[in-house]
Amino acid sequence: MFRLDRRVALVTGAGSGLGRVFARALATAGAKVICADRDAGSAQDTAKQITSTGGEALALAVDVAEESSVMAMMEEVSRRYGQLDVLVNNAGIATQPHRLHELPVADWDRLHSINTRGVFLCTRAALPLMLKRRKGSVVNIASIAGLGGVSPKTPAVSVNYSASKAAVIGLSRQAAVEYAADGIRFNVIAPGWHLGTQLGREALPPSEEALHAFMSALQAATPMGRTGDPEELAGLLLYLASDASSFVTGQVIAHDGGWTAW
Ligand SMILES: NC(=O)c1ccc[n+]([C@@H]2O[C@H](COP(=O)([O-])OP(=O)(O)OC[C@H]3O[C@@H](n4cnc5c(N)ncnc54)[C@H](O)[C@@H]3O)[C@@H](O)[C@H]2O)c1
């Protein structure tokens, strides 16, 4: 029930971090995977990792913030495969952390063009393909920051990021209700801290000592006492993408070592 043979899946932001993990997991389950990223070279690298182990993958360059770029990507998917079964809206950014009254307006706009508008544009473009077959699973990647405030003691989150992830949750719940009768499901993964990706690199403390203090604060705030490994997300993604979750829609699942369970 977790298999995705003969299914076509598209992952945005597949060139790095969690997106690369998602693309590889989908391919391992049998899906043909479109690895889409703003960075064409890194999307190619992910696709090569998949094809070199016998999977099927196609790399596409896309800027999810640009309507014309998203439309061109979806036209290519339609032309090559004629179907889309799984969409993982994963591409996202974080900006330098600032308190709200000091946050540059440009940082608000830039982040929302990708984290919020990008999810809307990709979903909007994907739905006609899913509606054709009356079947589909959309998995949107939010964050625990979309579920509640993050303490200033772990200063890596700003309101633009939290607001964008809360918006992704709202979009997903509304769409889940709107498209349930069409056989299209929408669910959300809200990851906690999964280090080792490129997200917010510049936001991490510069000195060894400050980084150590930051890590200790993260561990202390997590019941499981550690951060997550991006690879640990693969199982949850496969569950939501496949028929294993056929009666699950409109749900938000935190993957956070208990961060939101205190
Ligand atoms: N790593 C974590 O701990 C964590 C926690 C919560 C949520 N998330 C979310 O997971 C997702 C992936 O994050 P990550 O940690 O893997 O980050 P990452 O920076 O390693 O990967 C993000 C990818 O998105 C691509 N991208 C950025 N802007 C794009 C655009 N306009 N169009 C197309 N591609 C674009 C980047 O090129 C990159 O390959 C993000 O939505 C992020 O907010 C991550």
Short mmCIF file of C-alpha atoms and ligand atoms in Angstrom, two decimals:
data_model
loop_
_atom_site.label_atom_id
_atom_site.label_comp_id
_atom_site.label_asym_id
_atom_site.label_seq_id
_atom_site.Cartn_x
_atom_site.Cartn_y
_atom_site.Cartn_z
CA MET A 1 0.00 0.00 0.00
CA PHE A 2 3.04 2.30 0.21
CA ARG A 3 4.06 1.58 -3.40
CA LEU A 4 3.85 4.29 -6.06
CA ASP A 5 4.44 2.27 -9.22
CA ARG A 6 3.13 3.95 -12.40
CA ARG A 7 2.59 7.19 -10.43
CA VAL A 8 4.15 10.52 -11.31
CA ALA A 9 5.38 12.73 -8.46
CA LEU A 10 6.75 16.27 -8.47
CA VAL A 11 8.87 17.71 -5.67
CA THR A 12 9.70 21.43 -5.57
CA GLY A 13 12.99 22.40 -3.97
CA ALA A 14 14.25 18.90 -4.77
CA GLY A 15 17.85 20.03 -5.21
CA SER A 16 18.72 20.15 -1.54
CA GLY A 17 17.86 19.12 2.01
CA LEU A 18 14.42 17.71 2.70
CA GLY A 19 13.34 17.95 -0.96
CA ARG A 20 16.17 15.66 -2.03
CA VAL A 21 15.17 13.16 0.67
CA PHE A 22 11.53 13.31 -0.51
CA ALA A 23 12.44 12.85 -4.20
CA ARG A 24 14.62 9.84 -3.47
CA ALA A 25 12.01 8.26 -1.19
CA LEU A 26 9.27 8.62 -3.83
CA ALA A 27 11.53 7.05 -6.46
CA THR A 28 12.39 4.15 -4.16
CA ALA A 29 8.65 3.49 -3.82
CA GLY A 30 8.39 3.24 -7.63
CA ALA A 31 7.27 6.72 -8.70
CA LYS A 32 8.60 8.64 -11.67
CA VAL A 33 9.92 11.75 -9.97
CA ILE A 34 10.20 15.26 -11.33
CA CYS A 35 12.93 17.02 -9.37
CA ALA A 36 12.17 20.74 -9.66
CA ASP A 37 14.36 23.48 -8.25
CA ARG A 38 15.41 27.06 -8.90
CA ASP A 39 18.97 25.72 -8.96
CA ALA A 40 18.97 23.57 -12.12
CA GLY A 41 22.34 21.96 -11.31
CA SER A 42 21.26 20.71 -7.90
CA ALA A 43 17.98 19.39 -9.37
CA GLN A 44 20.10 17.49 -11.92
CA ASP A 45 22.23 16.04 -9.11
CA THR A 46 19.14 14.71 -7.31
CA ALA A 47 17.78 13.23 -10.54
CA LYS A 48 21.15 11.58 -11.20
CA GLN A 49 21.20 10.08 -7.70
CA ILE A 50 17.82 8.51 -8.51
CA THR A 51 18.62 7.25 -12.00
CA SER A 52 22.01 5.87 -10.94
CA THR A 53 20.19 3.52 -8.55
CA GLY A 54 17.68 2.35 -11.17
CA GLY A 55 14.90 4.86 -10.53
CA GLU A 56 13.16 7.18 -12.98
CA ALA A 57 13.62 10.94 -12.64
CA LEU A 58 13.53 14.17 -14.59
CA ALA A 59 15.13 17.44 -13.48
CA LEU A 60 13.34 20.70 -14.24
CA ALA A 61 14.32 24.27 -13.45
CA VAL A 62 11.55 26.33 -11.89
CA ASP A 63 11.10 29.46 -9.86
CA VAL A 64 7.97 28.69 -7.84
CA ALA A 65 7.41 32.42 -7.25
CA GLU A 66 6.95 33.07 -11.00
CA GLU A 67 3.64 32.13 -12.58
CA SER A 68 5.09 31.72 -16.08
CA SER A 69 7.88 29.47 -14.80
CA VAL A 70 5.42 27.28 -12.87
CA MET A 71 3.08 27.05 -15.87
CA ALA A 72 5.96 26.06 -18.16
CA MET A 73 7.00 23.33 -15.69
CA MET A 74 3.50 21.91 -15.50
CA GLU A 75 3.12 21.99 -19.30
CA GLU A 76 6.31 19.94 -19.55
CA VAL A 77 4.95 17.43 -16.99
CA SER A 78 1.70 17.18 -18.93
CA ARG A 79 3.50 16.75 -22.27
CA ARG A 80 5.88 14.06 -20.99
CA TYR A 81 3.66 12.08 -18.64
CA GLY A 82 0.05 13.25 -19.15
CA GLN A 83 -0.60 12.80 -15.44
CA LEU A 84 0.45 13.97 -11.98
CA ASP A 85 -0.37 11.89 -8.92
CA VAL A 86 1.71 13.43 -6.15
CA LEU A 87 2.78 17.04 -5.59
CA VAL A 88 5.16 17.90 -2.76
CA ASN A 89 5.28 21.66 -2.21
CA ASN A 90 8.60 21.75 -0.41
CA ALA A 91 10.53 24.75 -1.82
CA GLY A 92 10.91 27.37 0.89
CA ILE A 93 13.31 29.89 2.33
CA ALA A 94 14.04 31.63 5.61
CA THR A 95 15.45 35.15 5.89
CA GLN A 96 17.84 36.60 8.50
CA PRO A 97 15.95 36.55 11.81
CA HIS A 98 14.73 39.92 13.10
CA ARG A 99 12.09 40.90 15.62
CA LEU A 100 8.88 42.06 13.94
CA HIS A 101 9.46 45.81 14.38
CA GLU A 102 12.87 45.51 12.76
CA LEU A 103 12.01 43.08 9.95
CA PRO A 104 12.70 44.62 6.52
CA VAL A 105 9.54 44.82 4.41
CA ALA A 106 11.55 43.41 1.49
CA ASP A 107 12.25 40.25 3.55
CA TRP A 108 8.54 39.84 4.22
CA ASP A 109 7.74 40.12 0.49
CA ARG A 110 10.59 37.93 -0.79
CA LEU A 111 9.81 35.11 1.62
CA HIS A 112 6.08 35.18 0.94
CA SER A 113 6.61 35.14 -2.83
CA ILE A 114 8.21 31.70 -2.42
CA ASN A 115 6.78 30.12 0.76
CA THR A 116 3.16 31.19 0.24
CA ARG A 117 2.63 32.35 -3.36
CA GLY A 118 4.83 29.48 -4.62
CA VAL A 119 2.64 26.86 -2.93
CA PHE A 120 -0.49 28.50 -4.37
CA LEU A 121 0.94 28.74 -7.90
CA CYS A 122 2.23 25.15 -8.01
CA THR A 123 -0.98 23.71 -6.58
CA ARG A 124 -3.10 25.81 -8.94
CA ALA A 125 -1.13 24.56 -11.93
CA ALA A 126 -1.13 20.91 -10.77
CA LEU A 127 -4.84 20.57 -10.02
CA PRO A 128 -6.12 20.35 -13.62
CA LEU A 129 -3.88 17.28 -14.16
CA MET A 130 -5.13 15.67 -10.94
CA LEU A 131 -8.76 16.53 -11.68
CA LYS A 132 -8.50 14.72 -15.01
CA ARG A 133 -7.94 11.41 -13.19
CA ARG A 134 -9.92 12.34 -10.07
CA LYS A 135 -7.01 11.25 -7.91
CA GLY A 136 -4.08 12.95 -6.28
CA SER A 137 -2.13 13.61 -3.12
CA VAL A 138 -0.69 17.01 -2.32
CA VAL A 139 1.77 17.18 0.57
CA ASN A 140 2.68 20.65 1.71
CA ILE A 141 5.73 21.30 3.86
CA ALA A 142 4.99 23.80 6.63
CA SER A 143 6.85 24.01 9.94
CA ILE A 144 6.27 23.83 13.67
CA ALA A 145 6.68 27.63 13.43
CA GLY A 146 3.29 27.66 11.68
CA LEU A 147 1.72 25.97 14.70
CA GLY A 148 3.01 28.18 17.50
CA GLY A 149 5.58 30.78 18.44
CA VAL A 150 9.23 29.81 18.76
CA SER A 151 11.04 31.11 21.85
CA PRO A 152 13.46 34.01 21.28
CA LYS A 153 15.96 31.78 23.16
CA THR A 154 16.28 29.87 19.86
CA PRO A 155 16.56 32.93 17.61
CA ALA A 156 16.26 31.46 14.12
CA VAL A 157 12.65 32.25 13.26
CA SER A 158 10.96 35.49 12.16
CA VAL A 159 7.28 36.35 11.78
CA ASN A 160 7.43 36.30 7.99
CA TYR A 161 8.45 32.61 8.13
CA SER A 162 5.88 31.65 10.81
CA ALA A 163 3.10 33.52 9.00
CA SER A 164 3.93 31.84 5.69
CA LYS A 165 3.81 28.38 7.24
CA ALA A 166 0.50 29.11 8.99
CA ALA A 167 -0.80 30.25 5.57
CA VAL A 168 0.30 26.93 4.02
CA ILE A 169 -1.67 25.10 6.72
CA GLY A 170 -4.77 27.25 6.03
CA LEU A 171 -4.49 26.74 2.27
CA SER A 172 -4.17 22.99 2.75
CA ARG A 173 -7.20 22.66 5.02
CA GLN A 174 -9.41 24.75 2.71
CA ALA A 175 -8.24 22.86 -0.39
CA ALA A 176 -8.73 19.50 1.39
CA VAL A 177 -12.39 20.33 1.87
CA GLU A 178 -12.85 21.83 -1.62
CA TYR A 179 -11.31 18.83 -3.45
CA ALA A 180 -12.21 15.87 -1.20
CA ALA A 181 -15.09 14.86 -3.48
CA ASP A 182 -12.68 14.93 -6.46
CA GLY A 183 -10.42 12.31 -4.88
CA ILE A 184 -7.61 14.79 -4.24
CA ARG A 185 -6.12 14.83 -0.76
CA PHE A 186 -4.13 17.62 0.91
CA ASN A 187 -1.99 17.04 3.98
CA VAL A 188 0.76 18.96 5.72
CA ILE A 189 4.03 17.93 7.28
CA ALA A 190 5.18 20.38 9.95
CA PRO A 191 8.85 19.56 10.52
CA GLY A 192 10.66 20.56 13.66
CA TRP A 193 14.42 21.13 13.60
CA HIS A 194 16.16 18.99 10.96
CA LEU A 195 19.70 20.22 10.68
CA GLY A 196 22.14 19.64 7.83
CA THR A 197 20.05 21.36 5.14
CA GLN A 198 20.77 24.77 3.58
CA LEU A 199 17.73 26.46 5.18
CA GLY A 200 18.58 29.61 7.13
CA ARG A 201 22.31 28.82 7.04
CA GLU A 202 23.10 32.51 7.47
CA ALA A 203 20.78 32.62 10.47
CA LEU A 204 22.86 30.12 12.43
CA PRO A 205 25.19 31.61 15.07
CA PRO A 206 28.63 32.31 13.56
CA SER A 207 30.91 31.24 16.45
CA GLU A 208 31.44 27.65 17.67
CA GLU A 209 30.43 28.67 21.16
CA ALA A 210 27.19 30.38 20.10
CA LEU A 211 26.34 27.45 17.82
CA HIS A 212 26.86 25.06 20.73
CA ALA A 213 24.54 27.17 22.93
CA PHE A 214 21.95 27.23 20.12
CA MET A 215 22.08 23.43 19.71
CA SER A 216 21.80 22.92 23.48
CA ALA A 217 18.72 25.19 23.56
CA LEU A 218 17.11 23.20 20.73
CA GLN A 219 17.82 19.89 22.44
CA ALA A 220 16.52 21.16 25.79
CA ALA A 221 13.27 22.30 24.15
CA THR A 222 12.71 18.92 22.47
CA PRO A 223 11.31 16.06 24.59
CA MET A 224 13.37 13.54 22.59
CA GLY A 225 16.48 15.59 23.40
CA ARG A 226 17.80 15.82 19.84
CA THR A 227 17.19 17.38 16.44
CA GLY A 228 15.85 15.35 13.50
CA ASP A 229 17.76 13.74 10.65
CA PRO A 230 16.18 14.77 7.29
CA GLU A 231 16.12 11.06 6.28
CA GLU A 232 13.67 10.39 9.12
CA LEU A 233 10.99 12.31 7.18
CA ALA A 234 10.92 9.81 4.30
CA GLY A 235 8.47 7.41 5.95
CA LEU A 236 5.89 10.10 6.75
CA LEU A 237 6.10 11.52 3.23
CA LEU A 238 5.52 8.06 1.70
CA TYR A 239 2.59 7.47 4.01
CA LEU A 240 0.90 10.72 2.93
CA ALA A 241 1.78 10.37 -0.77
CA SER A 242 0.52 6.81 -1.10
CA ASP A 243 -2.74 4.91 -0.68
CA ALA A 244 -1.60 4.01 2.86
CA SER A 245 -3.30 7.29 3.86
CA SER A 246 -6.30 6.99 1.51
CA PHE A 247 -8.83 8.28 4.12
CA VAL A 248 -6.59 11.04 5.49
CA THR A 249 -7.01 14.61 4.27
CA GLY A 250 -6.70 18.10 5.70
CA GLN A 251 -4.31 16.94 8.43
CA VAL A 252 -1.17 18.53 9.83
CA ILE A 253 1.40 16.12 11.21
CA ALA A 254 4.27 17.52 13.22
CA HIS A 255 7.57 15.65 12.87
CA ASP A 256 9.39 17.21 15.76
CA GLY A 257 10.57 14.82 18.47
CA GLY A 258 7.71 16.06 20.67
CA TRP A 259 8.49 19.82 20.38
CA THR A 260 4.77 20.68 20.07
CA ALA A 261 3.68 18.08 22.65
CA TRP A 262 4.89 19.81 25.84
N1 LIG B 1 15.20 21.80 7.72
C1 LIG B 1 14.32 22.04 8.67
O1 LIG B 1 14.58 21.88 9.86
C2 LIG B 1 12.93 22.52 8.33
C3 LIG B 1 12.02 22.70 9.38
C4 LIG B 1 10.74 23.12 9.10
C5 LIG B 1 10.36 23.34 7.80
N2 LIG B 1 11.25 23.17 6.80
C6 LIG B 1 10.79 23.44 5.43
O2 LIG B 1 11.20 22.40 4.58
C7 LIG B 1 11.38 22.90 3.25
C8 LIG B 1 12.75 22.50 2.75
O3 LIG B 1 13.74 23.10 3.56
P1 LIG B 1 15.25 22.59 3.64
O4 LIG B 1 15.60 22.63 5.09
O5 LIG B 1 15.42 21.35 2.90
O6 LIG B 1 15.98 23.83 2.94
P2 LIG B 1 17.06 23.89 1.76
O7 LIG B 1 17.44 25.34 1.68
O8 LIG B 1 18.14 22.89 1.99
O9 LIG B 1 16.24 23.48 0.46
C9 LIG B 1 15.31 24.34 -0.16
C10 LIG B 1 15.36 24.12 -1.66
O10 LIG B 1 14.36 24.98 -2.24
C11 LIG B 1 14.91 25.58 -3.39
N3 LIG B 1 14.22 26.85 -3.67
C12 LIG B 1 14.29 27.99 -2.94
N4 LIG B 1 13.56 28.95 -3.54
C13 LIG B 1 13.02 28.40 -4.66
C14 LIG B 1 12.18 28.90 -5.68
N5 LIG B 1 11.77 30.18 -5.71
N6 LIG B 1 11.81 28.06 -6.67
C15 LIG B 1 12.23 26.77 -6.67
N7 LIG B 1 13.05 26.25 -5.74
C16 LIG B 1 13.43 27.06 -4.73
C17 LIG B 1 16.38 25.80 -3.06
O11 LIG B 1 17.16 25.98 -4.23
C18 LIG B 1 16.71 24.53 -2.30
O12 LIG B 1 17.15 23.51 -3.15
C19 LIG B 1 11.14 24.42 3.34
O13 LIG B 1 9.83 24.73 2.95
C20 LIG B 1 11.35 24.70 4.79
O14 LIG B 1 10.68 25.87 5.22
C21 LIG B 1 12.53 22.77 7.03
#
